[in-house]
Every structure is written in structure tokens, then in C-alpha cells.
Coordinates of N, CA, C and O and ligand atoms in Angstrom, one line a residue:
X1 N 109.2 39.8 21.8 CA 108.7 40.4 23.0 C 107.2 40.4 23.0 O 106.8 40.7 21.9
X2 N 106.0 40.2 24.1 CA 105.0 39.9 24.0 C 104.7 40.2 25.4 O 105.1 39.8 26.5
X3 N 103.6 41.3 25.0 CA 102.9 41.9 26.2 C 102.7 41.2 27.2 O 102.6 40.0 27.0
X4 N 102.7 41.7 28.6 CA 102.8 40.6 29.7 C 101.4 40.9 30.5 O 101.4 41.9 31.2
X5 N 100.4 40.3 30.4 CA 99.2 41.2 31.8 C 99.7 41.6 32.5 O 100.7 41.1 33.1
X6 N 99.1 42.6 33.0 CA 99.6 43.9 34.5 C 99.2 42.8 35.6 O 98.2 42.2 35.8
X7 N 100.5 42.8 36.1 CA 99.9 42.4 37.9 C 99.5 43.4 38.7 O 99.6 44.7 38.6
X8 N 99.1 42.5 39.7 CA 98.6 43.7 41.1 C 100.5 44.0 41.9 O 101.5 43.3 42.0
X9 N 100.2 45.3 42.2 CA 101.5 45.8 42.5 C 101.4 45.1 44.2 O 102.4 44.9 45.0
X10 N 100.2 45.0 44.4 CA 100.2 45.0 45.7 C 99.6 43.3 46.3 O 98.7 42.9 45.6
X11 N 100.0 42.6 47.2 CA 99.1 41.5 47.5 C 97.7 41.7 48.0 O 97.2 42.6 48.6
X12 N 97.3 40.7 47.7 CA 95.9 40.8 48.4 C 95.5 41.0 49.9 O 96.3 40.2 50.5
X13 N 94.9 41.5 50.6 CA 94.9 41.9 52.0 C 94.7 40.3 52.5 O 93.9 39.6 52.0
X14 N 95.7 39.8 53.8 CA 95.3 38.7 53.9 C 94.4 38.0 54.8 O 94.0 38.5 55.9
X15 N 94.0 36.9 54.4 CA 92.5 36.8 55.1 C 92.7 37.0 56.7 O 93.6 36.7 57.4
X16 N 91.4 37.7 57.1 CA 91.3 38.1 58.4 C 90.7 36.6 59.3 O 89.6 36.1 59.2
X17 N 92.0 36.0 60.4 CA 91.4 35.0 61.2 C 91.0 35.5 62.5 O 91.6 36.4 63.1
X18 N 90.3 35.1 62.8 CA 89.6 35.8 64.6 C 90.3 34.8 65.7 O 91.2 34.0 65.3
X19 N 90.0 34.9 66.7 CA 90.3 34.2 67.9 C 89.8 32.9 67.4 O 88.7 32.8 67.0
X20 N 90.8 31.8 67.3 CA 90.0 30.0 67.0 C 88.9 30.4 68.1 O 88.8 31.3 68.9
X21 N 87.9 29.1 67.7 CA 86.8 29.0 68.0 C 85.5 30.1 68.9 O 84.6 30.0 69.7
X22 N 85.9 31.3 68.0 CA 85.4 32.3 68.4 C 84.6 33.1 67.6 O 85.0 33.0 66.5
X23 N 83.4 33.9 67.6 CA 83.2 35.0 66.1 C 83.4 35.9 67.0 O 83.3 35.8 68.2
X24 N 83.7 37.3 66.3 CA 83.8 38.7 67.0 C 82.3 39.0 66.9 O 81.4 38.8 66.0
X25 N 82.3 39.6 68.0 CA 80.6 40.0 68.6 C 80.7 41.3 68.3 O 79.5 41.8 68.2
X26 N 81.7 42.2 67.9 CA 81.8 43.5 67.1 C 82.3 43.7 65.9 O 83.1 42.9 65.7
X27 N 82.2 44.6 64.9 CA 83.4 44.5 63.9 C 84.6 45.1 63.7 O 85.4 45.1 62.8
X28 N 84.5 46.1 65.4 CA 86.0 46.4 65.7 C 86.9 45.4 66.3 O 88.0 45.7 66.5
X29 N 86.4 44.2 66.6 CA 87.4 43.4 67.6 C 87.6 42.7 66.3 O 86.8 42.3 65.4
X30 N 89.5 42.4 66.3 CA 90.3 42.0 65.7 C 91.2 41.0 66.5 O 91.4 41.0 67.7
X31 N 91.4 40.2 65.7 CA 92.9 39.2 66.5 C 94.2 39.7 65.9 O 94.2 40.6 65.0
X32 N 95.2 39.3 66.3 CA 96.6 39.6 65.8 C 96.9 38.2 65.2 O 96.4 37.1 65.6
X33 N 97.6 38.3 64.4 CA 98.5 36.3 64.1 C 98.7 35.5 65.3 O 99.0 34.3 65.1
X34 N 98.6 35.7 66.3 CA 99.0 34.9 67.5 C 97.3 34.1 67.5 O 97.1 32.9 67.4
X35 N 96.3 35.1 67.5 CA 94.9 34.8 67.9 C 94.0 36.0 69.4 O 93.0 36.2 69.9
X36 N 95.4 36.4 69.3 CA 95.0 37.6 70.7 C 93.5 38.6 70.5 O 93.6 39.3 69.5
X37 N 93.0 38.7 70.9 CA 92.1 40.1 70.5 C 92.8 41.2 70.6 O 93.8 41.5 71.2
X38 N 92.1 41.9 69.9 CA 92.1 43.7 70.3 C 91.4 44.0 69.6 O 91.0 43.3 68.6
X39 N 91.1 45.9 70.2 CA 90.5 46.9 69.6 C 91.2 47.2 68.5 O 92.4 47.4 68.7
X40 N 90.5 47.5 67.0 CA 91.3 47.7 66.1 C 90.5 49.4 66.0 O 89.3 49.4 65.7
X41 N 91.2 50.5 66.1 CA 90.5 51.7 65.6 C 90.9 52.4 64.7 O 91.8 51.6 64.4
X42 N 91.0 53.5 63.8 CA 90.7 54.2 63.2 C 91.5 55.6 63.2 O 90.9 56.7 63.3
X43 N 92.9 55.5 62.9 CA 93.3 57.4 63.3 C 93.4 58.2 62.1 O 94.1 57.8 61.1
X44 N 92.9 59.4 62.0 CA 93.2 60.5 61.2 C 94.5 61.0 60.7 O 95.1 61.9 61.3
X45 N 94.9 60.6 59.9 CA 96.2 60.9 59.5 C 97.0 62.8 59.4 O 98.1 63.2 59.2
X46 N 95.3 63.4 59.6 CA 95.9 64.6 59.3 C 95.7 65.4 60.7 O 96.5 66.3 61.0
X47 N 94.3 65.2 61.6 CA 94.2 65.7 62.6 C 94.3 64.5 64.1 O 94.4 64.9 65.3
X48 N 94.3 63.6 63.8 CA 94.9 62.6 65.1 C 93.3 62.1 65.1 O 93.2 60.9 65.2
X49 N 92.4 62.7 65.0 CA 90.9 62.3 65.9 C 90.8 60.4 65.7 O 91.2 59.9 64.7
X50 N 90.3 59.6 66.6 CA 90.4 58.7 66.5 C 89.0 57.7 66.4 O 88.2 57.8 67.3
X51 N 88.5 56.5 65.2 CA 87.6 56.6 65.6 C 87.1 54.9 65.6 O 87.9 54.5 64.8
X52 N 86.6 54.2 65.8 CA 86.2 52.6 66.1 C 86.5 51.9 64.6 O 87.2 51.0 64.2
X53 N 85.4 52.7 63.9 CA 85.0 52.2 62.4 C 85.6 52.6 61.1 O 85.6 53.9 61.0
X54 N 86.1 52.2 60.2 CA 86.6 52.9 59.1 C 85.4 54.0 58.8 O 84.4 54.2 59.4
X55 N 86.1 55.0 57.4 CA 85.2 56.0 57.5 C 85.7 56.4 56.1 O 86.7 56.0 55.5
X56 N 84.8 57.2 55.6 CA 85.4 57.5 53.5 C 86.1 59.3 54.1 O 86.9 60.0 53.5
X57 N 85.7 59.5 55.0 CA 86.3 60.7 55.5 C 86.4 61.1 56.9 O 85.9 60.3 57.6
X58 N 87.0 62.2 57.4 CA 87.1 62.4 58.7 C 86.1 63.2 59.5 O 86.2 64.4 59.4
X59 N 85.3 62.7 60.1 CA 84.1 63.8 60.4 C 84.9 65.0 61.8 O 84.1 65.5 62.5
X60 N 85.9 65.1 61.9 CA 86.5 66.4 62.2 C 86.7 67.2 61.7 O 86.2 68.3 62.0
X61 N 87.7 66.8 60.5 CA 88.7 67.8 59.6 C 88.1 67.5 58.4 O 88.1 68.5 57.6
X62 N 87.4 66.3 57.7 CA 86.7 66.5 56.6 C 88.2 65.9 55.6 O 88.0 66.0 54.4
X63 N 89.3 65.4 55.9 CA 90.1 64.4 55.0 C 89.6 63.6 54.2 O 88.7 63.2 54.9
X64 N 89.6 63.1 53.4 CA 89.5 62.2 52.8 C 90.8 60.8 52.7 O 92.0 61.0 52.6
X65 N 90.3 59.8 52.7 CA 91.5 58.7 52.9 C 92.7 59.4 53.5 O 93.8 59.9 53.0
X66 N 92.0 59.3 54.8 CA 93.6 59.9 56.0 C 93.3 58.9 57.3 O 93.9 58.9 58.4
X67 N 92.3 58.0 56.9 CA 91.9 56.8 58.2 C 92.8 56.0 58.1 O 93.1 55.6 56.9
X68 N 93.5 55.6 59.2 CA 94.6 54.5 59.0 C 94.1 53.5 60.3 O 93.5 53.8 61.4
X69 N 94.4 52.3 59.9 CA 94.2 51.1 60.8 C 94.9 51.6 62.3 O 95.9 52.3 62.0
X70 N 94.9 51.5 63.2 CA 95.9 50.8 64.4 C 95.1 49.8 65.5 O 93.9 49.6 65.7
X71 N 96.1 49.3 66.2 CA 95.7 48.5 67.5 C 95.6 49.1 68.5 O 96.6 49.7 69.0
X72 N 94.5 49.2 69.0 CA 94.4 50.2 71.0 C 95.3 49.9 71.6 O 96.0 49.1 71.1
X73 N 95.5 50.2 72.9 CA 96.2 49.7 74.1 C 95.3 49.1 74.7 O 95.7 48.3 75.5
X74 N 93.9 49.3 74.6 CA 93.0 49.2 75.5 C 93.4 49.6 76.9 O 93.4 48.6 77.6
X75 N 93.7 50.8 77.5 CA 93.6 51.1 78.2 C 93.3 52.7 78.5 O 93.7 53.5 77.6
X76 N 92.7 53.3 79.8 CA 91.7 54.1 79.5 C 91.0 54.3 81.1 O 91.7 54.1 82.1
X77 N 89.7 54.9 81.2 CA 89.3 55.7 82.1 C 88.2 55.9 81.9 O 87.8 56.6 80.9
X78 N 87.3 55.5 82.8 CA 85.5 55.5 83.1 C 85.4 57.2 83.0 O 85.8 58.0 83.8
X79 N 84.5 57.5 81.6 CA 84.2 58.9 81.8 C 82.8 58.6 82.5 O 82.7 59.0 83.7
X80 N 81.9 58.0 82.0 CA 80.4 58.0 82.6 C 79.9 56.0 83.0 O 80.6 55.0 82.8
X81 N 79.0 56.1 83.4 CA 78.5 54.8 83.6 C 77.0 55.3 84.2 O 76.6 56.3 84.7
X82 N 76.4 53.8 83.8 CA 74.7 53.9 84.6 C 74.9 52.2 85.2 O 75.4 51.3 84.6
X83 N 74.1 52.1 86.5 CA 74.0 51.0 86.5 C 72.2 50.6 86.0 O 71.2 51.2 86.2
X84 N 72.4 49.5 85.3 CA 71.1 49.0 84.4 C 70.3 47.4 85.3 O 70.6 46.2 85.5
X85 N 68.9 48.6 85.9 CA 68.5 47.3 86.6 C 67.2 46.8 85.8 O 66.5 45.9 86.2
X86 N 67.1 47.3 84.9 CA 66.1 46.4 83.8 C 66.8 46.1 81.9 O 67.7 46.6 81.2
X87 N 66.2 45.4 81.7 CA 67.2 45.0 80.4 C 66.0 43.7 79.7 O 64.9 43.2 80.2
X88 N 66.6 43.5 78.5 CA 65.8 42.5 77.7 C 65.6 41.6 78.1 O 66.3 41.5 79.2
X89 N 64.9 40.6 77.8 CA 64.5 39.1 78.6 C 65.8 38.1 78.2 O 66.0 37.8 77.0
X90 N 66.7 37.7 79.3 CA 67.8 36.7 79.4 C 68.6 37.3 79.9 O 69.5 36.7 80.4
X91 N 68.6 39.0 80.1 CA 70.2 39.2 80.3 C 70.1 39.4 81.9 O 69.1 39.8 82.4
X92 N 71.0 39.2 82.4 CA 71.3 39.3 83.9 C 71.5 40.9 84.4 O 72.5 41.7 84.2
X93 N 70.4 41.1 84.9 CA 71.1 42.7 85.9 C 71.3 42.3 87.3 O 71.6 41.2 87.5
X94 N 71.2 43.1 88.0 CA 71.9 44.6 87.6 C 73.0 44.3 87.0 O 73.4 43.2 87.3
X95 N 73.7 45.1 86.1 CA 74.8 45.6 85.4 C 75.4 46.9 85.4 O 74.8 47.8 85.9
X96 N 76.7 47.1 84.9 CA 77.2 48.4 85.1 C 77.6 48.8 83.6 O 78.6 48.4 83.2
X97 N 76.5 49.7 82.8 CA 77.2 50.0 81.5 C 77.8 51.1 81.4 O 77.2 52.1 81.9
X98 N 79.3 51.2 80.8 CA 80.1 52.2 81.1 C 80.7 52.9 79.3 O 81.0 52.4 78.2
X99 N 80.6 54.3 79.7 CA 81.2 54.7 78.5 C 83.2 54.9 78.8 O 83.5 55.6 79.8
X100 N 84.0 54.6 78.3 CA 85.3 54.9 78.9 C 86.1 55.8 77.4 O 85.9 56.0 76.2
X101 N 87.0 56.1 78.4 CA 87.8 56.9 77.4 C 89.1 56.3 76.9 O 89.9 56.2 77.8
X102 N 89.6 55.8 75.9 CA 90.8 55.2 76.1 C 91.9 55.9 75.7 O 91.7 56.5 74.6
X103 N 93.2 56.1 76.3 CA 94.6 56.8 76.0 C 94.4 56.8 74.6 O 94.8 57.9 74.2
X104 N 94.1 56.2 73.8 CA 94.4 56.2 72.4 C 93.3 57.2 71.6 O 93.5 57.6 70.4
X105 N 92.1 57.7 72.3 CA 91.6 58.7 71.7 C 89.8 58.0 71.5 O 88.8 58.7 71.4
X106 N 90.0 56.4 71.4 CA 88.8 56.2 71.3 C 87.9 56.1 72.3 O 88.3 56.2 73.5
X107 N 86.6 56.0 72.2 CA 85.6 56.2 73.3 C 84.5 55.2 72.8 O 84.0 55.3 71.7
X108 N 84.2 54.3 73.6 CA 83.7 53.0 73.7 C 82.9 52.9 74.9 O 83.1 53.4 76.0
X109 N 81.6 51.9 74.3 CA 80.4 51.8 75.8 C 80.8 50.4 75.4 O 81.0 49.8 74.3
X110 N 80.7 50.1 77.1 CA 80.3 48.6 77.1 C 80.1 48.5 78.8 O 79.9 49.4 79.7
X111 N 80.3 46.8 78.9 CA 79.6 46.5 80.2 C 81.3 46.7 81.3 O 82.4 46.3 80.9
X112 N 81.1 47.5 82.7 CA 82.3 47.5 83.4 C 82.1 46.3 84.0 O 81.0 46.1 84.4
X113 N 82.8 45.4 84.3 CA 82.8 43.8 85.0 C 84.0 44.4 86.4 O 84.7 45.4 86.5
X114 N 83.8 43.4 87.2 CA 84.7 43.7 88.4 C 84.9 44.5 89.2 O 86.0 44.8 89.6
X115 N 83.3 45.1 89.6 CA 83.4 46.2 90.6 C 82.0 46.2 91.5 O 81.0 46.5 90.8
X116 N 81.9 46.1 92.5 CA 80.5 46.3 93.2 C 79.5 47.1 92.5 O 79.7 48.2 92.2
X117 N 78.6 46.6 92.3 CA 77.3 47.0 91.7 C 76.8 48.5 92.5 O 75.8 48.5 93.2
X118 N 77.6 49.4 92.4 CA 77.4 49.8 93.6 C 77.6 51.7 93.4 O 78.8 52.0 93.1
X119 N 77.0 52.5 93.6 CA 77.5 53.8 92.4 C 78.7 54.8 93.5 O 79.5 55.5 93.0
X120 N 78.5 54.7 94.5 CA 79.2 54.8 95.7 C 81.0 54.3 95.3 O 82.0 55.0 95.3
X121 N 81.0 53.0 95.0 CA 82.5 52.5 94.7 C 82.6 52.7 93.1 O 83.3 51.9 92.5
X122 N 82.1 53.6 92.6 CA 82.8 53.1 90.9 C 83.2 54.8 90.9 O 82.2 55.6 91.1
X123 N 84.1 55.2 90.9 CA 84.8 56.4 90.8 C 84.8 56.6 89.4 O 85.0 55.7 88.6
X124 N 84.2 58.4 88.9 CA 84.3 59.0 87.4 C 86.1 59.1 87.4 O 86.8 59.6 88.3
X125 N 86.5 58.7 86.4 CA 88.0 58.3 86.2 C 88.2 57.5 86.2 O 89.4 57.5 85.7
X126 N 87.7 56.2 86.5 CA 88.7 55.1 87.2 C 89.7 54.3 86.1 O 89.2 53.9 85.0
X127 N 90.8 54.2 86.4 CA 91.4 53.6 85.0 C 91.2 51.7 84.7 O 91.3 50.6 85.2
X128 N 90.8 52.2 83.5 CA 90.1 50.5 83.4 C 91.2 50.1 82.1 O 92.0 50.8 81.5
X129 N 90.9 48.2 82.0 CA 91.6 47.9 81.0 C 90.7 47.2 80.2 O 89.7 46.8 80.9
X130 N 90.6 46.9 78.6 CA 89.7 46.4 78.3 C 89.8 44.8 78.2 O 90.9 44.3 77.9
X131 N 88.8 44.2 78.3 CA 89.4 42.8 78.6 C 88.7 41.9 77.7 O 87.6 42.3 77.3
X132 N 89.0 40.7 77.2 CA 87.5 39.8 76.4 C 86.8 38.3 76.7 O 87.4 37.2 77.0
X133 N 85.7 38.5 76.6 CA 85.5 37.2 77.2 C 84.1 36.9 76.1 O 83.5 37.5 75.2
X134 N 83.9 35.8 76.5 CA 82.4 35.5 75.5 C 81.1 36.1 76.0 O 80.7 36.7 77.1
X135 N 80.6 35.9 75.0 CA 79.1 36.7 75.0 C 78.0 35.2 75.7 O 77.5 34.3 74.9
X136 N 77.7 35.2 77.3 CA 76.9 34.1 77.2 C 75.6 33.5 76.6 O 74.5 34.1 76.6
X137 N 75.8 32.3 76.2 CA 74.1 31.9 75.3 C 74.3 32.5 74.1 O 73.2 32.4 73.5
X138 N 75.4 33.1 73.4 CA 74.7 33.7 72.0 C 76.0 33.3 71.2 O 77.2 33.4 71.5
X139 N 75.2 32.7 70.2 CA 76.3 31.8 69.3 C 75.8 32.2 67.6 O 74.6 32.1 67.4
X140 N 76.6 32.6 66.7 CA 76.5 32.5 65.1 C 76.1 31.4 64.4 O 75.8 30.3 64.9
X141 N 76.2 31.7 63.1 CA 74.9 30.5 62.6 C 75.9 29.5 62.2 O 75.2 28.6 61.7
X142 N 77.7 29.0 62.2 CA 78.1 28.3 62.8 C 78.1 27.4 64.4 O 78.3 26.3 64.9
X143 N 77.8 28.2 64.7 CA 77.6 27.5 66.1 C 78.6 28.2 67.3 O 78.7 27.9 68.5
X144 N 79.6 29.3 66.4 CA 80.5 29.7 67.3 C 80.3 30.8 68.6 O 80.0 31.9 68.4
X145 N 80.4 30.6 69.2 CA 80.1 31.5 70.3 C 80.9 32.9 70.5 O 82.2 33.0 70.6
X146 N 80.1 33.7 70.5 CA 80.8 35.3 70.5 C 81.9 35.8 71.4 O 81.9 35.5 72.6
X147 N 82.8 36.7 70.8 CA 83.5 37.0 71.8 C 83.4 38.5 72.0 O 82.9 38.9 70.9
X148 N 83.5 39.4 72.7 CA 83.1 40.2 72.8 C 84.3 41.0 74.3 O 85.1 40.3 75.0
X149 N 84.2 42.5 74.5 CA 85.0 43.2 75.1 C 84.4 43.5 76.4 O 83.2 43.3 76.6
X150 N 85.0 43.7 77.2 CA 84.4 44.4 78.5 C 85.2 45.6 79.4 O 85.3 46.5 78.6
X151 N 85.5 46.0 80.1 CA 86.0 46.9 80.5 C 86.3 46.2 82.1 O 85.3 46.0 82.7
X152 N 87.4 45.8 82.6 CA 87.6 45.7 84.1 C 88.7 46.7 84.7 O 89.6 47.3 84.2
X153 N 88.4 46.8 85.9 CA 89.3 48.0 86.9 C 90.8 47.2 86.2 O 91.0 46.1 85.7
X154 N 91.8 48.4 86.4 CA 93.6 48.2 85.8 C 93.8 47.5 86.9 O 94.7 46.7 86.7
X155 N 93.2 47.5 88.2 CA 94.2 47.0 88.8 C 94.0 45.4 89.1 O 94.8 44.6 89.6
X156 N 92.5 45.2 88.5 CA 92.2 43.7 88.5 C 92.3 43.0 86.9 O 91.9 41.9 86.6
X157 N 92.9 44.0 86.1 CA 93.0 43.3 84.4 C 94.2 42.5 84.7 O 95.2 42.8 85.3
X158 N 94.1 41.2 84.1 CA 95.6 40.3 83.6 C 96.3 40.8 83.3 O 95.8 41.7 82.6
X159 N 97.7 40.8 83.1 CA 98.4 41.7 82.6 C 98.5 40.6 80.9 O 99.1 41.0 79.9
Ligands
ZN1 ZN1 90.8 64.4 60.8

């Protein structure tokens, strides 16, 4: 009989693929095996709080390893927004940057797409879906071009 080296009990996590010909423009946006995006967040296993980024602890309850992976719904509800008529040199304004809330607990800023520029029509509430599209003009040092989240009204999201 002759000692056997210890294996790993467990496999190796396996390699993370993004959307083909895409880089994620955040390091919360994840693909599924199909190639789909989504928001990948963060929930507290002991008090629910939910949060974008992994974390060594819970800055609510103060847990330790109680962060667990999940997939958003991405769907959700415009708590605040500003419309932005000045911005860095290339990017296109006016814009509408919005903070939203999503059913799942997380809270994310980004840009709202598909709604008049207009502060009159963008209702506090409105239920949005999050949606993805590329990041124009900005590409990784592959050459791949970013993809990146946005926020459009529910009732104009693809299903
Ligand atoms: Zn917690």
C-alpha cells in the first residue's frame, strides 16, 4: 500500500467566458454558458443585504464569508437620475444618468437610454430593465470592444 497524494476535493472554478467577441466594461457583468450577460451580485447569507462586488465581509452585519454569488433579474426602478449636459471630450450629451433600484436588493448607476431627454417625462419610480449594449469607440488591448449595461424603460426592454 503506498501513500497516494491528496487531491483537490473540489474542481477548479471553471474558466470564466464573457459574451464572444466582447470584454465586460464592468467586473460585475458576467455571461451565463449560453453567452447571455447579466448582473452577477453579491447576497449576504445571513442578513439578505445585497451587494455588486464580492466582499471578505458584510458591511451590514459584519459576517464573514456569508457573500454568495447570484444572477440579478435586472429588473428594478429609477430611484434618482440627473440629466448630464457636460461630460469628457467624445462622449455625447445630453444624457440621462440614473441611479436605479433593483428587486433584487442591488443599486446601480448608469446611463437610462430610451426616454426623452427631458426631466418632465422621466417619472421617480419608473420601472426599468437593464439592458446591454457596447461601449462606443472603446475597445481593450485585444481589440475587443466593451460591453457594458444600461438601464431602458420595462416597457420598451426586449423581453
Ligand atoms: Zn449581512
Amino acid at each position: 500500500m503506498t501513500a497516494t497524494a491528496a487531491k483537490a476535493t473540489t474542481a477548479p472554478a471553471a474558466e470564466t467566458t464573457f459574451v464572444p467577441g466582447y470584454a465586460p466594461g464592468v467586473p460585475f457583468l458576467k455571461a451565463d454558458a449560453h453567452g447571455q450577460p447579466y448582473i452577477e451580485g453579491h447576497r449576504c447569507g445571513a442578513c439578505g443585504a445585497a451587494y455588486t462586488l464580492p466582499r471578505l465581509a458584510c458591511p451590514r452585519c459584519f459576517s464573514r464569508d456569508a457573500l454568495v454569488p447570484f444572477r440579478s433579474s435586472g429588473r428594478g426602478h429609477v430611484h434618482t437620475y440627473t440629466v448630464v449636459h457636460r461630460s469628457y471630450p467624445g462622449i455625447k450629451v445630453p444624457f440621462v444618468s440614473a441611479i436605479v433600484d433593483l428587486d433584487d436588493g442591488l443599486v446601480l448607476k448608469g446611463n437610462l437610454t430610451g426616454v426623452p431627454i427631458d426631466p418632465t417625462q422621466i417619472p421617480f419610480g419608473l420601472p426599468i430593465r437593464v439592458v446591454f449594449d457596447e461601449v462606443p469607440g472603446q475597445k481593450d488591448a485585444q481589440g475587443l470592444p466593451y460591453l457594458t449595461y444600461f438601464f431602458a424603460p420595462e416597457k420598451d426592454a426586449a423581453a
